[in-house]
């Protein structure tokens, strides 16, 4: 959390670290949400701002806000309501990153629960893979536009490519 990071910056700098990855206090780090307890919470979000500003002023510069890709059960790429919830939460995370002068977001595409990356025709009520893929591409474009609006020079760290790189790309599908 921001406070834990702030409290430990001197020790981390003494070990040569220039930044860290952390999640916000009082908020779940997932963005594909429709569960009421995981939706955007402006009060919880802004309660992090003072600590984020202190981190910014510390000179500890290469910091990234953690964002998980897991989805709540029942969340769907095809639901405008679900997508609206995702946009609200992502907007909040991006505003917090800007407030803290963060380098960007660390997007973890590995689902720790239900996967937004799976296609199941029964789940998508008879929509073809191509139809769902088109919606996912449009939503992905919007995802990046949200980030670039507030953080045009944002760096996005992603763990997705680590396995294929380590494996020499042979097993990447």
Short mmCIF file of N, CA and C in Angstrom, two decimals:
data_model
loop_
_atom_site.label_atom_id
_atom_site.label_comp_id
_atom_site.label_asym_id
_atom_site.label_seq_id
_atom_site.Cartn_x
_atom_site.Cartn_y
_atom_site.Cartn_z
N UNK A 1 0.84 -1.18 0.00
CA UNK A 1 0.00 0.00 0.00
C UNK A 1 0.89 1.24 0.00
N UNK A 2 0.35 2.40 -0.33
CA UNK A 2 1.16 3.61 -0.34
C UNK A 2 1.86 3.90 0.99
N UNK A 3 1.17 3.68 2.10
CA UNK A 3 1.79 3.97 3.39
C UNK A 3 2.95 3.04 3.68
N UNK A 4 2.78 1.77 3.39
CA UNK A 4 3.88 0.81 3.60
C UNK A 4 5.08 1.20 2.73
N UNK A 5 4.81 1.57 1.49
CA UNK A 5 5.89 2.01 0.61
C UNK A 5 6.57 3.24 1.17
N UNK A 6 5.79 4.25 1.55
CA UNK A 6 6.36 5.49 2.08
C UNK A 6 7.23 5.22 3.30
N UNK A 7 6.76 4.36 4.18
CA UNK A 7 7.52 4.04 5.39
C UNK A 7 8.84 3.33 5.09
N UNK A 8 8.93 2.68 3.95
CA UNK A 8 10.10 1.86 3.64
C UNK A 8 10.99 2.41 2.54
N UNK A 9 10.69 3.60 2.04
CA UNK A 9 11.50 4.18 0.96
C UNK A 9 12.97 4.30 1.34
N UNK A 10 13.33 4.84 2.50
CA UNK A 10 14.76 4.95 2.81
C UNK A 10 15.50 3.61 2.76
N UNK A 11 14.89 2.57 3.32
CA UNK A 11 15.53 1.25 3.31
C UNK A 11 15.65 0.71 1.88
N UNK A 12 14.62 0.93 1.09
CA UNK A 12 14.65 0.43 -0.28
C UNK A 12 15.67 1.20 -1.12
N UNK A 13 15.75 2.51 -0.93
CA UNK A 13 16.75 3.30 -1.66
C UNK A 13 18.16 2.88 -1.27
N UNK A 14 18.37 2.54 0.00
CA UNK A 14 19.71 2.12 0.44
C UNK A 14 20.12 0.81 -0.20
N UNK A 15 19.16 0.06 -0.71
CA UNK A 15 19.43 -1.20 -1.39
C UNK A 15 19.46 -1.04 -2.91
N UNK A 16 19.33 0.20 -3.38
CA UNK A 16 19.44 0.46 -4.80
C UNK A 16 18.15 0.47 -5.58
N UNK A 17 17.03 0.31 -4.91
CA UNK A 17 15.74 0.35 -5.61
C UNK A 17 15.39 1.77 -5.98
N UNK A 18 14.80 1.95 -7.17
CA UNK A 18 14.37 3.27 -7.63
C UNK A 18 12.85 3.41 -7.62
N UNK A 19 12.14 2.32 -7.32
CA UNK A 19 10.69 2.35 -7.32
C UNK A 19 10.11 1.03 -6.88
N UNK A 20 8.78 0.98 -6.92
CA UNK A 20 8.09 -0.20 -6.43
C UNK A 20 6.75 -0.36 -7.13
N UNK A 21 6.12 -1.50 -6.89
CA UNK A 21 4.77 -1.79 -7.35
C UNK A 21 3.92 -1.95 -6.11
N UNK A 22 2.76 -1.29 -6.10
CA UNK A 22 1.90 -1.40 -4.92
C UNK A 22 0.45 -1.23 -5.32
N UNK A 23 -0.44 -1.60 -4.39
CA UNK A 23 -1.87 -1.38 -4.62
C UNK A 23 -2.36 -0.36 -3.61
N UNK A 24 -3.51 0.21 -3.89
CA UNK A 24 -4.05 1.26 -3.04
C UNK A 24 -4.69 0.69 -1.79
N UNK A 25 -4.63 1.45 -0.72
CA UNK A 25 -5.25 1.08 0.55
C UNK A 25 -6.76 1.14 0.43
N UNK A 26 -7.43 0.09 0.90
CA UNK A 26 -8.88 0.09 0.97
C UNK A 26 -9.61 -0.21 -0.32
N UNK A 27 -8.88 -0.61 -1.35
CA UNK A 27 -9.50 -0.91 -2.65
C UNK A 27 -8.98 -2.24 -3.19
N UNK A 28 -9.86 -2.99 -3.81
CA UNK A 28 -9.42 -4.17 -4.54
C UNK A 28 -8.72 -3.69 -5.82
N UNK A 29 -7.71 -4.42 -6.24
CA UNK A 29 -6.91 -4.00 -7.40
C UNK A 29 -7.46 -4.50 -8.72
N UNK A 30 -8.59 -5.20 -8.70
CA UNK A 30 -9.15 -5.71 -9.96
C UNK A 30 -10.02 -4.65 -10.63
N UNK A 31 -10.11 -4.71 -11.95
CA UNK A 31 -10.89 -3.72 -12.69
C UNK A 31 -12.11 -4.29 -13.41
N UNK A 32 -12.15 -5.58 -13.66
CA UNK A 32 -13.29 -6.17 -14.35
C UNK A 32 -14.31 -6.59 -13.28
N UNK A 33 -15.08 -5.61 -12.82
CA UNK A 33 -15.90 -5.81 -11.62
C UNK A 33 -17.38 -5.51 -11.87
N UNK A 34 -18.21 -6.28 -11.17
CA UNK A 34 -19.63 -5.99 -11.09
C UNK A 34 -20.17 -6.29 -9.70
N UNK A 35 -19.33 -6.81 -8.83
CA UNK A 35 -19.68 -7.08 -7.44
C UNK A 35 -19.70 -5.76 -6.67
N UNK A 36 -20.80 -5.42 -6.00
CA UNK A 36 -20.90 -4.11 -5.33
C UNK A 36 -19.75 -3.78 -4.39
N UNK A 37 -19.19 -4.75 -3.70
CA UNK A 37 -18.09 -4.46 -2.77
C UNK A 37 -16.77 -4.17 -3.49
N UNK A 38 -16.69 -4.46 -4.75
CA UNK A 38 -15.45 -4.24 -5.51
C UNK A 38 -15.54 -3.07 -6.50
N UNK A 39 -16.68 -2.40 -6.56
CA UNK A 39 -16.85 -1.29 -7.49
C UNK A 39 -15.99 -0.10 -7.09
N UNK A 40 -15.92 0.87 -7.98
CA UNK A 40 -15.18 2.10 -7.71
C UNK A 40 -15.70 2.75 -6.43
N UNK A 41 -14.76 3.17 -5.58
CA UNK A 41 -15.11 3.83 -4.32
C UNK A 41 -14.28 5.11 -4.23
N UNK A 42 -14.90 6.24 -4.56
CA UNK A 42 -14.18 7.52 -4.62
C UNK A 42 -13.58 7.90 -3.27
N UNK A 43 -14.29 7.64 -2.19
CA UNK A 43 -13.78 7.99 -0.86
C UNK A 43 -12.52 7.19 -0.54
N UNK A 44 -12.56 5.89 -0.78
CA UNK A 44 -11.38 5.05 -0.53
C UNK A 44 -10.24 5.47 -1.45
N UNK A 45 -10.58 5.79 -2.69
CA UNK A 45 -9.55 6.22 -3.64
C UNK A 45 -8.84 7.48 -3.17
N UNK A 46 -9.60 8.52 -2.90
CA UNK A 46 -8.98 9.80 -2.54
C UNK A 46 -8.32 9.78 -1.17
N UNK A 47 -8.67 8.82 -0.33
CA UNK A 47 -7.99 8.72 0.97
C UNK A 47 -6.52 8.35 0.81
N UNK A 48 -6.13 7.86 -0.36
CA UNK A 48 -4.73 7.52 -0.66
C UNK A 48 -3.92 8.71 -1.16
N UNK A 49 -4.57 9.77 -1.56
CA UNK A 49 -3.90 10.87 -2.26
C UNK A 49 -2.78 11.53 -1.46
N UNK A 50 -3.00 11.80 -0.20
CA UNK A 50 -1.96 12.49 0.58
C UNK A 50 -0.69 11.65 0.64
N UNK A 51 -0.83 10.37 0.89
CA UNK A 51 0.35 9.50 0.94
C UNK A 51 1.00 9.40 -0.44
N UNK A 52 0.19 9.34 -1.49
CA UNK A 52 0.75 9.30 -2.85
C UNK A 52 1.55 10.57 -3.14
N UNK A 53 1.05 11.71 -2.69
CA UNK A 53 1.80 12.97 -2.89
C UNK A 53 3.13 12.93 -2.14
N UNK A 54 3.15 12.35 -0.96
CA UNK A 54 4.39 12.26 -0.18
C UNK A 54 5.39 11.34 -0.88
N UNK A 55 4.90 10.27 -1.47
CA UNK A 55 5.80 9.39 -2.24
C UNK A 55 6.39 10.17 -3.40
N UNK A 56 5.54 10.93 -4.09
CA UNK A 56 5.99 11.74 -5.22
C UNK A 56 7.09 12.70 -4.80
N UNK A 57 6.93 13.33 -3.65
CA UNK A 57 7.90 14.31 -3.16
C UNK A 57 9.18 13.66 -2.64
N UNK A 58 9.16 12.35 -2.40
CA UNK A 58 10.31 11.66 -1.84
C UNK A 58 11.45 11.48 -2.84
N UNK A 59 11.14 11.59 -4.13
CA UNK A 59 12.16 11.34 -5.14
C UNK A 59 12.27 9.88 -5.53
N UNK A 60 11.44 9.05 -4.95
CA UNK A 60 11.39 7.64 -5.30
C UNK A 60 10.52 7.55 -6.55
N UNK A 61 11.11 7.38 -7.71
CA UNK A 61 10.48 7.78 -8.96
C UNK A 61 9.82 6.69 -9.80
N UNK A 62 10.28 5.49 -9.77
CA UNK A 62 9.77 4.47 -10.70
C UNK A 62 8.72 3.59 -10.04
N UNK A 63 7.58 4.18 -9.72
CA UNK A 63 6.52 3.47 -9.01
C UNK A 63 5.36 3.17 -9.94
N UNK A 64 4.75 2.01 -9.69
CA UNK A 64 3.65 1.54 -10.53
C UNK A 64 2.50 1.06 -9.66
N UNK A 65 1.30 1.37 -10.09
CA UNK A 65 0.11 0.94 -9.40
C UNK A 65 -0.33 -0.41 -9.96
N UNK A 66 -0.56 -1.36 -9.07
CA UNK A 66 -0.95 -2.72 -9.45
C UNK A 66 -2.42 -2.76 -9.85
N UNK A 67 -2.69 -3.37 -11.01
CA UNK A 67 -4.05 -3.58 -11.50
C UNK A 67 -4.17 -5.04 -11.92
N UNK A 68 -5.12 -5.74 -11.31
CA UNK A 68 -5.37 -7.15 -11.65
C UNK A 68 -6.42 -7.27 -12.74
N UNK A 69 -6.31 -8.32 -13.55
CA UNK A 69 -7.27 -8.54 -14.63
C UNK A 69 -8.38 -9.51 -14.25
N UNK A 70 -8.31 -10.13 -13.10
CA UNK A 70 -9.37 -11.09 -12.78
C UNK A 70 -10.73 -10.41 -12.82
N UNK A 71 -11.73 -11.21 -13.11
CA UNK A 71 -13.08 -10.65 -13.18
C UNK A 71 -13.95 -11.30 -12.13
N UNK A 72 -14.99 -10.58 -11.74
CA UNK A 72 -15.99 -11.17 -10.87
C UNK A 72 -16.81 -12.17 -11.67
N UNK A 73 -17.29 -13.21 -11.00
CA UNK A 73 -18.16 -14.17 -11.67
C UNK A 73 -19.38 -13.43 -12.22
N UNK A 74 -19.68 -13.69 -13.48
CA UNK A 74 -20.82 -13.05 -14.12
C UNK A 74 -20.47 -11.79 -14.89
N UNK A 75 -19.26 -11.26 -14.71
CA UNK A 75 -18.85 -10.07 -15.47
C UNK A 75 -18.72 -10.48 -16.94
N UNK A 76 -19.09 -9.59 -17.85
CA UNK A 76 -19.05 -9.93 -19.27
C UNK A 76 -18.56 -8.75 -20.10
N UNK A 77 -17.74 -9.05 -21.07
CA UNK A 77 -17.29 -8.05 -22.04
C UNK A 77 -18.46 -7.44 -22.78
N UNK A 78 -19.54 -8.19 -22.91
CA UNK A 78 -20.69 -7.75 -23.70
C UNK A 78 -21.66 -6.86 -22.92
N UNK A 79 -21.48 -6.74 -21.62
CA UNK A 79 -22.38 -5.95 -20.79
C UNK A 79 -21.90 -4.50 -20.71
N UNK A 80 -22.71 -3.57 -21.17
CA UNK A 80 -22.35 -2.16 -21.06
C UNK A 80 -22.28 -1.71 -19.60
N UNK A 81 -23.12 -2.27 -18.75
CA UNK A 81 -23.08 -1.94 -17.32
C UNK A 81 -21.78 -2.41 -16.70
N UNK A 82 -21.39 -3.64 -16.98
CA UNK A 82 -20.12 -4.16 -16.45
C UNK A 82 -18.96 -3.32 -16.97
N UNK A 83 -19.00 -2.98 -18.25
CA UNK A 83 -17.90 -2.19 -18.81
C UNK A 83 -17.86 -0.80 -18.18
N UNK A 84 -19.00 -0.22 -17.92
CA UNK A 84 -19.06 1.09 -17.26
C UNK A 84 -18.40 1.03 -15.88
N UNK A 85 -18.65 -0.06 -15.15
CA UNK A 85 -18.00 -0.25 -13.85
C UNK A 85 -16.48 -0.35 -14.00
N UNK A 86 -16.04 -1.05 -15.04
CA UNK A 86 -14.61 -1.19 -15.30
C UNK A 86 -13.99 0.16 -15.62
N UNK A 87 -14.64 0.94 -16.46
CA UNK A 87 -14.13 2.26 -16.80
C UNK A 87 -14.03 3.15 -15.57
N UNK A 88 -15.04 3.12 -14.71
CA UNK A 88 -15.02 3.95 -13.50
C UNK A 88 -13.85 3.57 -12.60
N UNK A 89 -13.64 2.28 -12.42
CA UNK A 89 -12.55 1.84 -11.55
C UNK A 89 -11.19 2.17 -12.17
N UNK A 90 -11.05 1.91 -13.46
CA UNK A 90 -9.78 2.22 -14.13
C UNK A 90 -9.51 3.73 -14.09
N UNK A 91 -10.52 4.54 -14.35
CA UNK A 91 -10.35 6.00 -14.25
C UNK A 91 -9.84 6.40 -12.88
N UNK A 92 -10.38 5.80 -11.84
CA UNK A 92 -9.92 6.10 -10.49
C UNK A 92 -8.46 5.72 -10.29
N UNK A 93 -8.09 4.54 -10.75
CA UNK A 93 -6.69 4.11 -10.62
C UNK A 93 -5.75 5.04 -11.37
N UNK A 94 -6.15 5.44 -12.56
CA UNK A 94 -5.29 6.31 -13.37
C UNK A 94 -5.16 7.69 -12.71
N UNK A 95 -6.25 8.21 -12.17
CA UNK A 95 -6.18 9.50 -11.46
C UNK A 95 -5.26 9.40 -10.25
N UNK A 96 -5.32 8.29 -9.54
CA UNK A 96 -4.44 8.08 -8.38
C UNK A 96 -2.98 8.02 -8.84
N UNK A 97 -2.72 7.33 -9.93
CA UNK A 97 -1.36 7.25 -10.45
C UNK A 97 -0.84 8.63 -10.83
N UNK A 98 -1.70 9.44 -11.42
CA UNK A 98 -1.31 10.81 -11.77
C UNK A 98 -1.05 11.63 -10.51
N UNK A 99 -1.93 11.50 -9.53
CA UNK A 99 -1.79 12.24 -8.27
C UNK A 99 -0.46 11.92 -7.59
N UNK A 100 -0.04 10.68 -7.69
CA UNK A 100 1.20 10.25 -7.05
C UNK A 100 2.43 10.38 -7.92
N UNK A 101 2.27 10.91 -9.13
CA UNK A 101 3.41 11.03 -10.03
C UNK A 101 4.01 9.68 -10.39
N UNK A 102 3.16 8.66 -10.45
CA UNK A 102 3.65 7.31 -10.74
C UNK A 102 4.06 7.19 -12.21
N UNK A 103 4.93 6.25 -12.47
CA UNK A 103 5.37 5.99 -13.84
C UNK A 103 4.27 5.39 -14.69
N UNK A 104 3.38 4.65 -14.05
CA UNK A 104 2.30 4.02 -14.79
C UNK A 104 1.63 2.93 -13.99
N UNK A 105 1.15 1.91 -14.72
CA UNK A 105 0.43 0.80 -14.12
C UNK A 105 1.18 -0.50 -14.37
N UNK A 106 1.08 -1.40 -13.42
CA UNK A 106 1.57 -2.76 -13.61
C UNK A 106 0.32 -3.61 -13.78
N UNK A 107 0.03 -3.99 -15.01
CA UNK A 107 -1.16 -4.76 -15.33
C UNK A 107 -0.82 -6.23 -15.28
N UNK A 108 -1.48 -6.94 -14.38
CA UNK A 108 -1.26 -8.38 -14.24
C UNK A 108 -2.39 -9.10 -14.97
N UNK A 109 -2.13 -9.64 -16.16
CA UNK A 109 -3.18 -10.27 -16.94
C UNK A 109 -3.57 -11.66 -16.44
N UNK A 110 -2.82 -12.21 -15.47
CA UNK A 110 -3.16 -13.54 -14.97
C UNK A 110 -4.40 -13.44 -14.09
N UNK A 111 -5.44 -14.20 -14.41
CA UNK A 111 -6.64 -14.14 -13.60
C UNK A 111 -6.48 -14.98 -12.33
N UNK A 112 -6.78 -14.39 -11.21
CA UNK A 112 -6.76 -15.11 -9.93
C UNK A 112 -8.22 -15.38 -9.56
N UNK A 113 -8.86 -16.17 -10.35
CA UNK A 113 -10.29 -16.42 -10.22
C UNK A 113 -10.85 -16.59 -11.61
N UNK A 114 -11.98 -15.99 -11.89
CA UNK A 114 -12.59 -16.08 -13.21
C UNK A 114 -11.77 -15.29 -14.22
N UNK A 115 -11.61 -15.86 -15.39
CA UNK A 115 -10.73 -15.26 -16.40
C UNK A 115 -11.50 -14.46 -17.44
N UNK A 116 -11.13 -13.20 -17.63
CA UNK A 116 -11.75 -12.43 -18.70
C UNK A 116 -11.23 -12.84 -20.08
N UNK A 117 -10.20 -13.68 -20.10
CA UNK A 117 -9.55 -14.04 -21.36
C UNK A 117 -10.09 -15.33 -21.95
N UNK A 118 -11.00 -15.98 -21.29
CA UNK A 118 -11.52 -17.24 -21.81
C UNK A 118 -12.76 -16.98 -22.67
N UNK A 119 -12.91 -17.81 -23.66
CA UNK A 119 -14.11 -17.76 -24.49
C UNK A 119 -14.87 -19.06 -24.28
N UNK A 120 -16.13 -18.92 -23.97
CA UNK A 120 -17.03 -20.05 -23.82
C UNK A 120 -18.35 -19.64 -24.46
N UNK A 121 -18.75 -20.34 -25.51
CA UNK A 121 -19.95 -19.95 -26.25
C UNK A 121 -21.19 -19.94 -25.34
N UNK A 122 -21.28 -20.86 -24.41
CA UNK A 122 -22.42 -20.88 -23.50
C UNK A 122 -22.42 -19.64 -22.60
N UNK A 123 -21.25 -19.23 -22.16
CA UNK A 123 -21.14 -18.04 -21.30
C UNK A 123 -21.54 -16.79 -22.06
N UNK A 124 -21.19 -16.73 -23.33
CA UNK A 124 -21.49 -15.56 -24.15
C UNK A 124 -22.76 -15.75 -24.97
N UNK A 125 -23.66 -16.57 -24.49
CA UNK A 125 -25.02 -16.72 -25.02
C UNK A 125 -25.05 -16.88 -26.54
N UNK A 126 -24.22 -17.80 -27.02
CA UNK A 126 -24.27 -18.12 -28.43
C UNK A 126 -23.49 -17.18 -29.34
N UNK A 127 -22.82 -16.19 -28.81
CA UNK A 127 -22.00 -15.29 -29.64
C UNK A 127 -20.77 -16.06 -30.10
N UNK A 128 -20.35 -15.80 -31.33
CA UNK A 128 -19.17 -16.47 -31.85
C UNK A 128 -17.91 -15.85 -31.23
N UNK A 129 -16.83 -16.59 -31.35
CA UNK A 129 -15.54 -16.08 -30.90
C UNK A 129 -15.22 -14.77 -31.61
N UNK A 130 -15.50 -14.69 -32.89
CA UNK A 130 -15.21 -13.47 -33.65
C UNK A 130 -16.03 -12.28 -33.12
N UNK A 131 -17.29 -12.52 -32.80
CA UNK A 131 -18.14 -11.43 -32.28
C UNK A 131 -17.64 -10.94 -30.93
N UNK A 132 -17.29 -11.85 -30.04
CA UNK A 132 -16.78 -11.47 -28.73
C UNK A 132 -15.41 -10.81 -28.88
N UNK A 133 -14.58 -11.33 -29.75
CA UNK A 133 -13.25 -10.76 -29.96
C UNK A 133 -13.33 -9.31 -30.42
N UNK A 134 -14.28 -9.00 -31.28
CA UNK A 134 -14.45 -7.63 -31.75
C UNK A 134 -14.78 -6.69 -30.59
N UNK A 135 -15.66 -7.12 -29.70
CA UNK A 135 -16.01 -6.30 -28.54
C UNK A 135 -14.80 -6.14 -27.63
N UNK A 136 -14.07 -7.22 -27.41
CA UNK A 136 -12.88 -7.16 -26.55
C UNK A 136 -11.85 -6.18 -27.12
N UNK A 137 -11.65 -6.21 -28.42
CA UNK A 137 -10.72 -5.27 -29.05
C UNK A 137 -11.16 -3.82 -28.84
N UNK A 138 -12.43 -3.55 -29.01
CA UNK A 138 -12.95 -2.19 -28.80
C UNK A 138 -12.80 -1.76 -27.34
N UNK A 139 -13.11 -2.67 -26.42
CA UNK A 139 -12.98 -2.35 -24.99
C UNK A 139 -11.49 -2.15 -24.64
N UNK A 140 -10.62 -2.96 -25.22
CA UNK A 140 -9.18 -2.80 -24.98
C UNK A 140 -8.67 -1.46 -25.48
N UNK A 141 -9.15 -1.04 -26.62
CA UNK A 141 -8.79 0.27 -27.15
C UNK A 141 -9.23 1.36 -26.18
N UNK A 142 -10.44 1.24 -25.68
CA UNK A 142 -10.96 2.23 -24.72
C UNK A 142 -10.15 2.20 -23.42
N UNK A 143 -9.74 1.01 -22.99
CA UNK A 143 -8.92 0.84 -21.79
C UNK A 143 -7.65 1.69 -21.90
N UNK A 144 -6.99 1.59 -23.05
CA UNK A 144 -5.76 2.35 -23.27
C UNK A 144 -6.03 3.84 -23.40
N UNK A 145 -7.16 4.23 -24.00
CA UNK A 145 -7.50 5.64 -24.11
C UNK A 145 -7.70 6.26 -22.73
N UNK A 146 -8.31 5.52 -21.82
CA UNK A 146 -8.51 6.01 -20.46
C UNK A 146 -7.16 6.29 -19.80
N UNK A 147 -6.24 5.38 -19.94
CA UNK A 147 -4.91 5.56 -19.35
C UNK A 147 -4.22 6.76 -19.99
N UNK A 148 -4.23 6.83 -21.31
CA UNK A 148 -3.50 7.89 -22.01
C UNK A 148 -4.10 9.28 -21.81
N UNK A 149 -5.37 9.37 -21.45
CA UNK A 149 -5.99 10.67 -21.22
C UNK A 149 -5.33 11.37 -20.03
N UNK A 150 -5.13 10.66 -18.94
CA UNK A 150 -4.53 11.25 -17.74
C UNK A 150 -3.02 11.09 -17.70
N UNK A 151 -2.53 10.01 -18.27
CA UNK A 151 -1.10 9.69 -18.22
C UNK A 151 -0.58 9.41 -19.63
N UNK A 152 -0.44 10.44 -20.45
CA UNK A 152 -0.05 10.20 -21.84
C UNK A 152 1.31 9.52 -22.00
N UNK A 153 2.18 9.64 -21.02
CA UNK A 153 3.49 9.01 -21.09
C UNK A 153 3.60 7.80 -20.17
N UNK A 154 2.46 7.23 -19.82
CA UNK A 154 2.45 6.11 -18.87
C UNK A 154 3.25 4.93 -19.40
N UNK A 155 3.93 4.29 -18.49
CA UNK A 155 4.57 3.02 -18.77
C UNK A 155 3.61 1.94 -18.27
N UNK A 156 3.46 0.89 -19.05
CA UNK A 156 2.61 -0.23 -18.64
C UNK A 156 3.51 -1.45 -18.50
N UNK A 157 3.63 -1.93 -17.29
CA UNK A 157 4.34 -3.18 -17.06
C UNK A 157 3.32 -4.30 -17.12
N UNK A 158 3.67 -5.39 -17.78
CA UNK A 158 2.77 -6.53 -17.85
C UNK A 158 3.58 -7.79 -17.68
N UNK A 159 3.03 -8.72 -16.94
CA UNK A 159 3.72 -9.98 -16.71
C UNK A 159 3.41 -11.01 -17.78
N UNK A 160 2.53 -10.68 -18.71
CA UNK A 160 2.08 -11.63 -19.72
C UNK A 160 3.21 -12.26 -20.50
N UNK A 161 4.15 -11.49 -20.93
CA UNK A 161 5.17 -12.02 -21.83
C UNK A 161 6.35 -12.70 -21.14
N UNK A 162 6.37 -12.75 -19.82
CA UNK A 162 7.50 -13.36 -19.15
C UNK A 162 7.62 -14.85 -19.47
N UNK A 163 6.53 -15.57 -19.42
CA UNK A 163 6.60 -17.01 -19.69
C UNK A 163 7.07 -17.29 -21.13
N UNK A 164 6.46 -16.65 -22.15
CA UNK A 164 6.94 -16.93 -23.51
C UNK A 164 8.40 -16.55 -23.72
N UNK A 165 8.84 -15.47 -23.13
CA UNK A 165 10.22 -15.05 -23.29
C UNK A 165 11.16 -16.08 -22.67
N UNK A 166 10.84 -16.50 -21.44
CA UNK A 166 11.67 -17.49 -20.75
C UNK A 166 11.67 -18.82 -21.52
N UNK A 167 10.53 -19.17 -22.09
CA UNK A 167 10.40 -20.44 -22.80
C UNK A 167 10.87 -20.36 -24.26
N UNK A 168 11.35 -19.21 -24.68
CA UNK A 168 11.84 -19.07 -26.05
C UNK A 168 10.73 -18.99 -27.08
N UNK A 169 9.53 -18.63 -26.67
CA UNK A 169 8.37 -18.40 -27.54
C UNK A 169 7.77 -19.67 -28.12
N UNK A 170 8.42 -20.83 -27.96
CA UNK A 170 7.90 -22.05 -28.60
C UNK A 170 6.49 -22.42 -28.14
N UNK A 171 6.21 -22.20 -26.86
CA UNK A 171 4.95 -22.67 -26.30
C UNK A 171 3.92 -21.56 -26.17
N UNK A 172 4.13 -20.43 -26.80
CA UNK A 172 3.21 -19.30 -26.68
C UNK A 172 2.04 -19.49 -27.63
N UNK A 173 0.84 -19.55 -27.07
CA UNK A 173 -0.36 -19.71 -27.92
C UNK A 173 -1.36 -18.63 -27.60
#
